[in-house]
XYZ file of C-alpha atoms in Angstrom:
686
model
C 0.106 0.078 -0.013
C 3.015 2.253 0.270
C 2.707 3.625 -3.337
C -0.967 4.000 -2.948
C -0.284 6.069 0.140
C 1.724 8.671 -1.607
C -1.478 10.579 -2.401
C -5.138 10.049 -1.685
C -7.648 12.116 -3.190
C -10.895 10.933 -1.564
C -11.427 8.568 1.279
C -15.156 7.815 1.204
C -17.064 5.939 3.937
C -20.462 4.142 3.698
C -22.164 2.296 6.614
C -22.822 -1.373 5.694
C -24.191 -3.225 8.801
C -22.121 -2.810 11.801
C -19.071 -1.840 9.802
C -18.104 0.715 7.158
C -17.211 0.392 3.484
C -14.133 2.384 2.714
C -13.482 3.495 -0.936
C -10.174 5.333 -1.800
C -9.716 7.187 -5.003
C -7.403 9.288 -6.865
C -7.907 11.309 -9.840
C -11.547 10.215 -10.082
C -10.360 6.415 -10.216
C -10.939 3.962 -7.389
C -7.606 2.524 -5.879
C -9.216 0.053 -3.769
C -11.899 -0.838 -1.488
C -11.671 -2.014 2.415
C -14.032 -2.788 5.300
C -13.426 -0.638 8.395
C -14.778 -1.670 11.981
C -14.778 0.463 14.960
C -14.940 -0.459 18.716
C -15.432 1.662 21.817
C -12.415 2.330 23.820
C -11.470 4.798 26.848
C -10.544 7.409 24.087
C -13.596 6.847 22.249
C -14.409 4.941 18.925
C -11.344 3.508 17.241
C -10.280 1.458 14.209
C -9.943 -2.221 15.326
C -10.463 -3.813 12.139
C -9.408 -2.835 8.573
C -9.392 -5.439 5.768
C -8.746 -4.790 1.956
C -11.324 -6.256 -0.205
C -10.140 -8.119 -3.298
C -12.997 -9.787 -5.268
C -14.751 -12.022 -2.800
C -11.931 -12.189 -0.460
C -10.527 -9.899 2.316
C -6.896 -9.349 3.170
C -6.537 -8.265 7.017
C -4.360 -5.141 7.597
C -3.305 -3.156 10.458
C -6.032 -0.728 11.780
C -3.356 2.098 11.835
C -3.173 1.977 8.049
C -6.654 3.400 8.007
C -5.596 6.228 10.246
C -2.594 6.902 7.797
C -4.874 6.835 4.752
C -7.349 9.375 6.531
C -4.223 11.758 7.236
C -3.088 11.585 3.680
C -6.530 11.997 2.080
C -7.405 15.500 0.597
C -10.817 15.043 1.819
C -13.003 12.570 3.856
C -16.638 12.116 2.542
C -19.315 10.237 4.570
C -22.399 8.903 2.735
C -25.628 10.706 3.849
C -27.315 7.115 3.749
C -25.133 6.227 6.805
C -27.335 6.444 9.870
C -27.130 9.280 12.182
C -25.500 7.058 15.080
C -23.301 5.680 12.454
C -22.293 8.981 11.153
C -21.809 10.288 14.812
C -19.404 7.566 15.710
C -17.145 7.910 12.604
C -16.942 11.834 12.997
C -16.035 11.147 16.824
C -13.330 8.689 15.892
C -11.815 11.197 13.272
C -12.007 13.906 15.843
C -10.033 11.701 17.960
C -7.099 12.151 15.291
C -7.943 15.964 14.578
C -9.184 14.990 11.273
C -12.868 16.183 11.491
C -12.191 19.331 9.394
C -11.649 17.094 6.282
C -14.812 15.218 6.806
C -18.189 16.296 5.193
C -21.433 14.289 4.785
C -22.467 14.002 1.024
C -25.237 12.655 -0.953
C -23.930 9.669 -2.703
C -25.547 6.971 -4.960
C -26.787 4.050 -2.822
C -26.194 1.499 -5.447
C -22.755 2.697 -6.172
C -21.939 2.834 -2.578
C -23.293 -0.726 -2.118
C -20.965 -1.794 -5.022
C -17.866 -0.057 -3.650
C -18.041 2.946 -5.886
C -17.753 6.529 -4.720
C -20.406 8.586 -6.771
C -21.629 11.836 -5.260
C -24.817 13.049 -6.527
C -26.383 16.732 -6.438
C -29.731 17.958 -6.508
C -29.385 18.709 -10.106
C -28.229 15.141 -10.924
C -29.558 12.742 -8.438
C -32.730 10.466 -9.213
C -34.988 9.795 -6.431
C -35.535 5.891 -6.044
C -38.213 5.354 -3.332
C -36.604 7.199 -0.261
C -33.086 7.225 -1.583
C -31.005 9.134 -4.228
C -29.286 7.328 -6.935
C -26.884 8.399 -9.868
C -28.028 8.628 -13.447
C -26.185 5.638 -14.547
C -27.565 3.437 -12.051
C -31.040 4.827 -12.631
C -30.860 3.885 -16.232
C -29.800 0.262 -15.372
C -32.628 0.020 -12.839
C -35.172 1.516 -15.447
C -33.756 -1.009 -17.876
C -34.523 -3.817 -15.422
C -37.974 -2.599 -14.938
C -38.470 -2.170 -18.877
C -37.650 -5.894 -19.178
C -40.302 -6.799 -16.786
C -42.752 -4.722 -18.891
C -42.082 -6.545 -21.803
C -38.843 -4.982 -23.216
C -39.515 -1.410 -24.339
C -36.996 -0.389 -26.960
C -35.911 2.485 -29.291
C -37.800 5.729 -29.162
C -40.227 4.641 -26.260
C -37.069 3.726 -24.244
C -35.489 7.205 -25.044
C -38.649 8.917 -23.965
C -38.844 7.275 -20.621
C -35.212 7.857 -20.008
C -35.739 11.627 -20.906
C -38.687 11.752 -18.523
C -36.812 10.117 -15.732
C -34.105 12.719 -16.008
C -36.505 15.523 -16.194
C -38.728 14.511 -13.106
C -35.741 12.973 -11.277
C -37.944 10.159 -9.732
C -37.628 6.549 -10.989
C -40.739 5.208 -9.181
C -42.944 7.599 -11.280
C -41.566 6.224 -14.388
C -42.180 2.711 -13.162
C -45.755 3.618 -12.228
C -46.372 5.107 -15.724
C -45.317 1.554 -17.170
C -48.022 0.040 -14.898
C -50.705 2.331 -16.648
C -50.720 5.250 -13.867
C -52.155 8.328 -15.465
C -49.563 10.863 -14.346
C -50.421 13.974 -16.436
C -47.129 15.516 -16.085
C -45.562 12.331 -17.520
C -47.907 11.186 -19.885
C -48.129 14.455 -21.703
C -46.129 14.340 -24.913
C -46.999 17.515 -26.411
C -49.600 20.031 -27.257
C -50.773 20.910 -30.973
C -51.682 24.537 -30.395
C -54.746 26.297 -31.522
C -53.900 28.435 -34.632
C -55.859 31.132 -36.536
C -54.823 32.214 -40.042
C -55.769 35.701 -40.627
C -58.452 35.493 -43.345
C -60.895 38.223 -44.227
C -64.316 36.659 -43.947
C -66.536 36.674 -46.710
C -70.145 37.908 -45.851
C -73.008 35.584 -46.842
C -74.984 38.516 -48.144
C -72.256 39.120 -50.745
C -72.534 35.687 -52.385
C -74.604 35.305 -55.721
C -76.115 31.918 -54.862
C -79.492 30.614 -55.871
C -82.128 32.827 -53.922
C -83.373 29.562 -52.109
C -79.716 28.375 -51.032
C -78.817 32.198 -50.434
C -82.044 32.327 -47.844
C -81.060 29.048 -46.280
C -77.483 30.305 -45.673
C -78.268 33.686 -44.370
C -80.612 32.186 -41.589
C -77.716 29.946 -40.513
C -74.768 32.753 -40.333
C -73.539 36.024 -41.335
C -70.060 35.163 -42.582
C -68.399 32.157 -43.958
C -65.566 30.567 -42.027
C -61.931 31.193 -43.097
C -61.510 28.076 -45.195
C -64.778 28.790 -47.137
C -64.086 32.382 -47.529
C -60.684 31.336 -49.034
C -62.191 29.024 -51.506
C -64.717 31.607 -52.580
C -62.017 34.129 -53.059
C -60.214 31.604 -55.175
C -62.953 30.949 -57.778
C -65.274 28.398 -56.005
C -68.432 29.710 -57.725
C -66.558 30.427 -60.982
C -66.640 26.464 -61.533
C -62.690 26.272 -60.592
C -61.617 22.724 -59.502
C -60.235 22.801 -55.815
C -58.156 20.666 -53.460
C -59.300 21.885 -50.009
C -57.025 20.783 -47.256
C -57.920 21.822 -43.784
C -57.963 20.372 -40.191
C -61.220 18.425 -39.112
C -63.935 20.685 -37.919
C -62.891 23.768 -39.893
C -65.817 23.787 -42.195
C -64.209 22.423 -45.391
C -67.277 20.124 -46.302
C -69.488 23.126 -46.636
C -67.253 24.172 -49.652
C -68.329 21.191 -51.666
C -71.825 21.344 -50.540
C -72.254 25.130 -51.427
C -71.164 24.986 -54.975
C -72.743 21.548 -55.666
C -76.172 22.549 -54.320
C -75.983 25.901 -55.967
C -75.170 24.330 -59.372
C -77.963 21.891 -58.922
C -80.444 24.639 -58.328
C -79.160 26.714 -61.150
C -79.591 23.654 -63.556
C -75.950 23.045 -63.987
C -75.990 19.251 -63.366
C -76.314 16.608 -60.610
C -73.995 16.682 -57.522
C -72.067 13.629 -56.721
C -70.707 13.464 -52.986
C -68.388 10.630 -52.744
C -66.916 9.026 -49.450
C -64.789 5.908 -48.941
C -67.103 4.125 -46.572
C -70.858 2.872 -46.473
C -71.279 4.277 -42.821
C -70.185 7.721 -44.020
C -72.287 7.609 -47.128
C -75.467 6.796 -44.729
C -74.501 9.621 -42.566
C -73.999 12.122 -45.345
C -77.081 11.077 -47.110
C -79.142 11.756 -44.005
C -77.243 15.160 -43.462
C -78.303 16.284 -47.068
C -81.815 15.209 -46.485
C -82.123 17.177 -43.253
C -80.394 20.306 -44.574
C -81.266 20.525 -48.163
C -84.140 17.896 -48.796
C -86.662 20.740 -49.155
C -84.685 22.078 -52.091
C -83.229 18.989 -53.854
C -83.918 15.332 -54.379
C -81.328 13.441 -52.594
C -80.337 9.750 -53.551
C -77.657 7.326 -52.174
C -75.598 4.795 -54.105
C -73.385 2.489 -52.233
C -71.783 -0.884 -53.172
C -73.580 -3.095 -50.559
C -71.641 -6.176 -51.858
C -69.166 -7.299 -54.467
C -71.601 -10.107 -55.261
C -74.885 -8.356 -55.379
C -76.077 -4.895 -56.431
C -79.403 -4.186 -54.918
C -79.123 -0.364 -55.619
C -81.430 0.316 -52.577
C -82.809 3.921 -52.522
C -80.668 4.855 -55.575
C -82.229 7.263 -57.987
C -80.220 8.119 -60.776
C -82.248 11.040 -61.668
C -81.774 12.629 -58.103
C -80.516 16.224 -57.796
C -77.750 15.032 -55.354
C -76.196 11.491 -55.192
C -74.495 10.536 -52.261
C -72.272 7.430 -52.734
C -69.236 5.342 -51.922
C -66.326 5.270 -54.394
C -67.208 1.697 -55.295
C -70.855 2.476 -55.456
C -70.283 5.088 -58.329
C -67.434 2.988 -59.933
C -69.785 0.068 -60.158
C -72.331 2.294 -61.910
C -69.523 3.191 -64.403
C -68.259 -0.265 -64.789
C -71.824 -1.427 -65.483
C -72.702 1.135 -68.026
C -75.230 3.091 -65.995
C -76.055 6.512 -67.141
C -75.469 9.036 -64.416
C -76.962 11.970 -66.392
C -75.563 15.430 -66.532
C -73.094 15.582 -63.567
C -72.345 19.166 -62.572
C -70.316 18.825 -59.393
C -68.142 15.975 -58.023
C -66.930 16.123 -54.375
C -64.317 13.545 -53.443
C -64.328 13.429 -49.564
C -61.141 11.854 -47.877
C -59.118 12.217 -51.168
C -55.992 11.158 -49.221
C -57.490 7.530 -49.558
C -55.526 7.586 -52.960
C -52.424 6.463 -50.853
C -54.091 3.434 -49.321
C -52.700 0.060 -50.708
C -55.951 -1.685 -51.057
C -58.451 0.911 -52.257
C -56.258 3.798 -53.226
C -55.998 2.710 -56.912
C -59.751 2.140 -57.095
C -60.080 5.953 -56.215
C -57.522 6.789 -58.678
C -59.214 4.782 -61.346
C -62.530 6.061 -60.411
C -61.394 9.848 -60.770
C -60.136 9.021 -64.267
C -63.065 7.101 -65.512
C -65.565 9.627 -64.067
C -63.704 12.562 -65.654
C -63.682 10.434 -69.008
C -67.573 10.167 -68.491
C -68.191 13.807 -68.067
C -65.831 14.942 -70.727
C -67.463 12.507 -73.388
C -70.888 13.638 -72.275
C -69.967 17.261 -72.790
C -68.547 16.629 -76.178
C -71.952 14.828 -77.042
C -74.369 17.080 -75.431
C -75.025 20.636 -76.337
C -75.344 22.988 -73.090
C -73.729 20.518 -70.885
C -70.411 22.082 -69.657
C -68.870 19.188 -67.596
C -68.391 18.945 -63.876
C -66.534 20.886 -61.291
C -64.346 18.775 -59.003
C -63.883 19.414 -55.323
C -61.331 17.334 -53.341
C -61.428 17.334 -49.490
C -58.915 16.224 -46.918
C -57.551 17.094 -43.582
C -54.185 15.156 -43.918
C -52.014 15.593 -47.123
C -48.221 15.628 -46.845
C -47.779 16.972 -50.495
C -50.769 19.271 -51.081
C -48.984 21.321 -53.953
C -47.998 18.313 -55.853
C -51.565 16.721 -55.338
C -53.150 19.750 -56.448
C -51.060 20.021 -59.732
C -51.753 16.202 -60.397
C -55.566 16.758 -59.986
C -55.337 19.919 -62.057
C -57.014 21.853 -59.283
C -56.360 25.075 -57.249
C -54.979 24.400 -53.798
C -56.960 25.959 -50.944
C -54.761 25.143 -47.915
C -55.739 26.435 -44.432
C -53.969 25.473 -41.316
C -56.000 26.646 -38.625
C -56.512 24.344 -35.739
C -59.727 25.484 -33.931
C -58.931 24.067 -30.516
C -55.668 22.984 -29.066
C -55.168 19.065 -28.804
C -53.150 17.762 -25.929
C -51.432 14.367 -26.762
C -50.538 11.915 -24.229
C -48.694 8.396 -24.041
C -48.971 5.902 -21.537
C -47.962 2.252 -21.117
C -50.233 -0.690 -20.459
C -50.755 -4.335 -21.577
C -53.880 -5.587 -23.410
C -55.648 -6.227 -20.172
C -54.709 -3.136 -18.312
C -55.793 -0.771 -21.348
C -59.282 -1.394 -20.573
C -58.917 -0.252 -17.129
C -56.939 2.769 -18.177
C -59.460 3.680 -20.932
C -62.345 3.413 -18.338
C -60.515 5.843 -16.082
C -60.123 8.329 -19.135
C -63.788 8.164 -20.102
C -65.023 8.575 -16.671
C -62.805 11.552 -16.042
C -63.669 13.224 -19.520
C -67.442 12.643 -19.125
C -67.224 14.013 -15.489
C -65.979 17.298 -16.926
C -67.904 20.163 -18.652
C -66.429 22.545 -21.121
C -67.189 26.293 -20.812
C -69.736 25.648 -23.774
C -71.519 23.455 -21.220
C -70.958 20.242 -22.881
C -69.571 16.923 -21.156
C -66.537 15.450 -22.347
C -67.086 12.387 -24.488
C -64.544 9.859 -25.878
C -63.891 7.955 -29.101
C -61.796 4.941 -28.430
C -60.138 3.436 -31.621
C -59.172 -0.218 -31.672
C -58.319 -2.781 -34.421
C -61.157 -5.317 -34.599
C -64.806 -5.447 -34.319
C -64.577 -8.078 -31.522
C -62.412 -5.733 -29.587
C -64.989 -2.965 -29.904
C -67.587 -5.017 -28.044
C -65.269 -6.335 -25.522
C -64.072 -2.707 -24.363
C -67.687 -1.102 -24.510
C -68.971 -3.816 -22.276
C -66.302 -3.258 -19.772
C -66.571 0.611 -19.485
C -68.651 1.570 -16.394
C -70.422 4.712 -18.063
C -72.791 4.038 -21.076
C -70.757 3.395 -24.115
C -71.556 1.467 -27.497
C -69.531 -0.489 -30.261
C -69.666 1.295 -33.709
C -68.337 -0.534 -36.774
C -69.122 -1.460 -40.297
C -70.701 -4.816 -39.104
C -73.677 -3.132 -37.442
C -76.670 -2.466 -39.275
C -77.799 0.898 -40.349
C -80.374 1.416 -37.653
C -77.941 0.416 -34.936
C -75.341 2.764 -36.079
C -77.857 5.581 -36.413
C -79.049 5.032 -32.824
C -75.380 5.127 -31.582
C -74.964 8.437 -33.374
C -77.942 9.785 -32.159
C -77.344 8.930 -28.572
C -73.816 10.245 -28.774
C -74.909 13.489 -30.177
C -77.377 13.917 -27.424
C -74.725 13.255 -24.926
C -76.279 10.048 -23.756
C -73.045 7.912 -24.333
C -69.819 8.559 -22.548
C -67.828 6.878 -25.123
C -68.044 4.909 -28.686
C -65.716 2.184 -29.360
C -64.903 2.006 -33.299
C -62.327 0.488 -35.514
C -59.786 2.645 -37.175
C -61.424 1.878 -40.425
C -64.329 4.381 -39.481
C -61.997 7.130 -38.417
C -62.594 9.159 -41.419
C -65.429 11.509 -41.416
C -67.605 10.006 -38.895
C -69.226 12.750 -37.076
C -68.881 12.145 -33.307
C -68.223 15.450 -31.607
C -66.017 14.111 -29.156
C -63.552 15.833 -26.824
C -61.112 12.875 -26.306
C -59.690 10.336 -28.693
C -57.942 7.181 -27.107
C -56.014 4.704 -29.124
C -56.353 1.329 -27.588
C -54.319 0.138 -30.521
C -52.062 1.603 -33.158
C -53.066 -0.836 -35.784
C -55.799 -1.062 -38.671
C -56.492 -4.798 -38.777
C -53.245 -6.350 -38.893
C -51.261 -3.220 -40.372
C -49.835 -0.438 -38.414
C -51.452 2.970 -39.022
C -49.693 5.302 -41.066
C -48.938 8.971 -39.955
C -51.615 10.109 -42.057
C -54.300 7.829 -40.654
C -53.072 8.548 -37.133
C -53.494 12.403 -37.702
C -56.882 11.680 -39.231
C -57.922 9.825 -36.152
C -56.658 12.300 -33.467
C -58.156 15.117 -35.320
C -61.501 14.009 -34.161
C -60.562 15.382 -30.613
C -61.957 18.724 -29.827
C -64.709 20.737 -31.570
C -64.921 24.409 -31.437
C -68.537 24.700 -30.813
C -68.486 22.080 -27.980
C -65.100 21.927 -26.347
C -62.195 24.152 -25.137
C -59.404 21.545 -25.888
C -59.216 18.164 -27.292
C -57.083 15.432 -25.558
C -55.469 12.250 -27.118
C -54.290 9.383 -25.095
C -52.037 6.791 -26.933
C -52.141 3.420 -24.974
C -48.843 1.442 -25.596
C -48.461 -2.093 -24.975
C -44.598 -2.634 -25.071
C -43.102 -5.270 -27.305
C -46.635 -5.923 -28.793
C -47.382 -6.667 -32.397
C -51.044 -7.838 -33.645
C -49.813 -10.272 -36.378
C -46.583 -11.953 -37.085
C -46.344 -10.205 -40.430
C -46.046 -6.788 -38.580
C -42.720 -5.052 -38.514
C -41.772 -3.313 -35.295
C -43.679 -3.179 -32.030
C -46.256 -0.902 -30.623
C -43.881 1.066 -28.382
C -41.706 1.736 -31.587
C -44.546 2.606 -33.717
C -46.149 4.938 -31.195
C -43.161 7.439 -31.392
C -42.842 7.075 -35.181
C -46.367 8.214 -35.571
C -46.253 10.984 -32.862
C -42.982 12.595 -34.458
C -43.353 11.551 -38.048
C -44.300 13.788 -40.844
C -47.290 13.459 -43.043
C -46.757 11.074 -45.887
C -47.187 12.194 -49.388
C -50.590 11.266 -51.031
C -49.408 9.011 -53.986
C -50.944 5.738 -55.489
C -48.835 2.829 -55.965
C -49.691 0.047 -58.480
C -48.633 -3.586 -58.152
C -49.577 -5.952 -60.873
C -52.961 -6.977 -59.499
C -54.010 -3.108 -59.076
C -52.745 -2.385 -62.549
C -54.764 -5.150 -64.042
C -57.887 -4.498 -62.116
C -57.868 -0.704 -63.084
C -56.837 -1.288 -66.653
C -59.637 -3.764 -67.034
C -62.015 -1.160 -65.558
C -60.615 1.574 -67.981
C -61.070 -0.871 -71.030
C -64.680 -1.761 -69.865
C -65.490 1.998 -69.666
C -63.489 3.486 -72.463
C -62.383 0.762 -74.780
C -59.444 1.885 -76.890
C -59.341 5.083 -74.695
C -58.158 3.106 -71.803
C -54.634 3.878 -72.192
C -55.316 7.574 -72.027
C -57.240 6.893 -68.852
C -54.511 5.154 -67.514
C -52.002 7.879 -68.556
C -53.753 10.372 -66.603
C -54.208 8.503 -63.149
C -52.122 9.708 -60.260
C -49.971 6.494 -59.965
C -47.859 5.194 -62.811
C -49.680 2.133 -64.281
C -47.585 -0.266 -66.361
C -50.215 -0.220 -69.229
C -48.403 -2.489 -71.659
C -47.818 -5.265 -68.926
C -51.383 -4.950 -67.550
C -52.927 -5.357 -71.212
C -50.592 -8.256 -71.682
C -51.919 -9.986 -68.526
C -55.268 -9.192 -69.375
C -55.042 -10.986 -72.730
C -53.192 -13.820 -70.948
C -56.179 -14.249 -68.363
C -58.634 -14.046 -71.228
C -60.283 -10.970 -69.462
C -60.184 -8.909 -72.668
C -60.513 -9.495 -76.480
C -58.978 -6.684 -78.358
C -60.300 -3.646 -76.361
C -63.464 -5.244 -75.237
C -63.956 -7.099 -72.092
C -64.806 -10.842 -72.250
C -67.898 -12.108 -70.557
C -65.407 -13.401 -67.888
C -63.697 -9.897 -67.866
C -66.857 -8.241 -67.418
C -68.008 -10.219 -64.299
C -64.387 -9.802 -62.692
C -64.494 -5.865 -63.382
C -68.304 -5.662 -62.239
C -67.435 -7.267 -58.866
C -64.169 -5.643 -58.219
C -62.219 -8.822 -58.274
C -58.504 -8.947 -58.612
C -57.041 -11.833 -60.701
C -56.287 -14.014 -57.661
C -59.970 -13.737 -56.474
C -61.324 -14.430 -59.738
C -59.303 -17.543 -60.268
C -60.249 -18.796 -56.975
C -63.751 -18.466 -57.675
C -63.248 -20.176 -61.074
C -61.412 -23.082 -59.500
C -64.319 -23.355 -56.906
C -66.730 -23.447 -59.562
C -64.962 -26.193 -61.438
C -64.785 -28.181 -58.457
C -68.552 -27.781 -57.670
C -67.944 -25.801 -54.510
C -71.006 -24.488 -52.603
C -71.694 -20.753 -53.487
C -71.560 -19.874 -49.958
C -67.987 -21.575 -49.620
C -66.916 -19.361 -52.546
C -68.240 -16.228 -51.145
C -66.639 -16.955 -47.741
C -63.377 -17.742 -49.343
C -63.369 -14.285 -51.158
C -64.604 -12.310 -48.218
C -62.103 -13.953 -45.803
C -59.245 -12.689 -47.840
C -60.083 -8.951 -46.734
C -59.144 -7.796 -43.427
C -61.431 -7.761 -40.538
C -62.108 -4.107 -39.962
């Protein structure tokens, strides 16, 4: 020990049982550890045992060597975790050797001290662990251990938890967060602030609308909302095509309604209002009936099934036709005459980027434009259609507007702020957390006098029913598997504030009009696929309505190390922070071989030799030559005419794989129900 005694920087003492652990350091590095024992003598406490620790063994040394070490030390530090009596005993011993002035009690890391390391911590660096304080390195290791118990949180979620731990300096609060505790200071991820773009409002009395529509509008309000004013100022009533991009609840839907109804009343053709889902079409049909039914005839056209086409309630001669994309596309593919179309409103146009149905919307737009342009050439007095595209979430609005040959109307106002939260819970715990959130929200009233209500998004119909049954306050499932009457009952009861929550699938996120103050994500998946950033923003945008609420709240419930299908890449904790931090994806349509074949066949059915021109004007790049070759190979077309088989395939929206599965089943005399089940089970359960 002679060389080591030349200079000692710090001699650190930490009480362990009846003895003291001694750590000797120089230049920040540990030289050695030892065990010190004190005994009472006539002169007071004195060293009677001093042993060097080497691994698991101890080497006895003379007690006087400790005194020599203490005299050579530049400073002596005593752990604050040492008991009051133990500290007093140690200080009395040092005083007996006139060394008490070197001694000072310091806060040190308990874990480091127990491991024989001298690790002082300060108020700024210490992390509270129960009643003790530990260093950041030990806190990270302890958090890592706790995360492994919770299922292995990794990546961005782990980084977020570490950041929170260092910020609040309390390990136990982070551990509680992993158990589903709703600590607002910790669960809060960020706030999307309310913003207001300065737009000069357009007075309703300045509009040159049909007198009946003008009177209706003037009874409702004095001025248009900002996005509506922007649209009017940029040629809405001059027939200009527009892409309107604005957040949920900013009034963009009325843009399409105003020009469409006005053109109908002025004899400029039928209005088509198209949405992606049957539930949305039903809701919009009812809205049009309630608001404009005394001015115009309203009909609905939805694709009830790819096998049967009942056409319930569809009147092709109606003034306004509300439909699904597939419902109107089916009419085109089967040669139905839609008359003089004056306005086409495509709601949720960002559907163009979806893998399964994006190409169908892309093809529909191209085919519908072809149909209106052809009719305009053939019929005097018909000028074609005005196109209005609506979306709350587009990552490339300028590019999309150029592709759609429309004027971009972009309004970035957020009517109310949205506070976004993240908490962690397993599948069973999520329901308990959701229940607590629903109760807390419903028990709160906004300054406008409305109770807080919640939309819970999950990934399956079965889960919708499971969650809604377990909530203490009145709640209801809502998904495409419910019949029309039941869905309308849920919508009415929610609107009348009779329900605290609805539990719905991600597939119905777009457009469903539930004025909720809070959105809870029970799952970040849609079926067996993770949500995109665009879908996520579309869904969270349902939280908070300016006429009802002061703010919106969003809670993302994350199950660590969870995926809903073995085909899914990443885990829910990784996906959560990708979605929260991610930028909106560009709206582009991508074509694989099956999609290219389906749309080319539909274009051949509608336009014959003009199919290539229809393919060329679509948003995505369609490999026309290859697709035509496949259509000939599959015997779906003969020249530029669909064969009987091709006509059946396109009328029922079958891709080649589905078509051949049906043919194979027919050849094997399979029961029709089995054939239908085989086709339907290929789709995701949403």
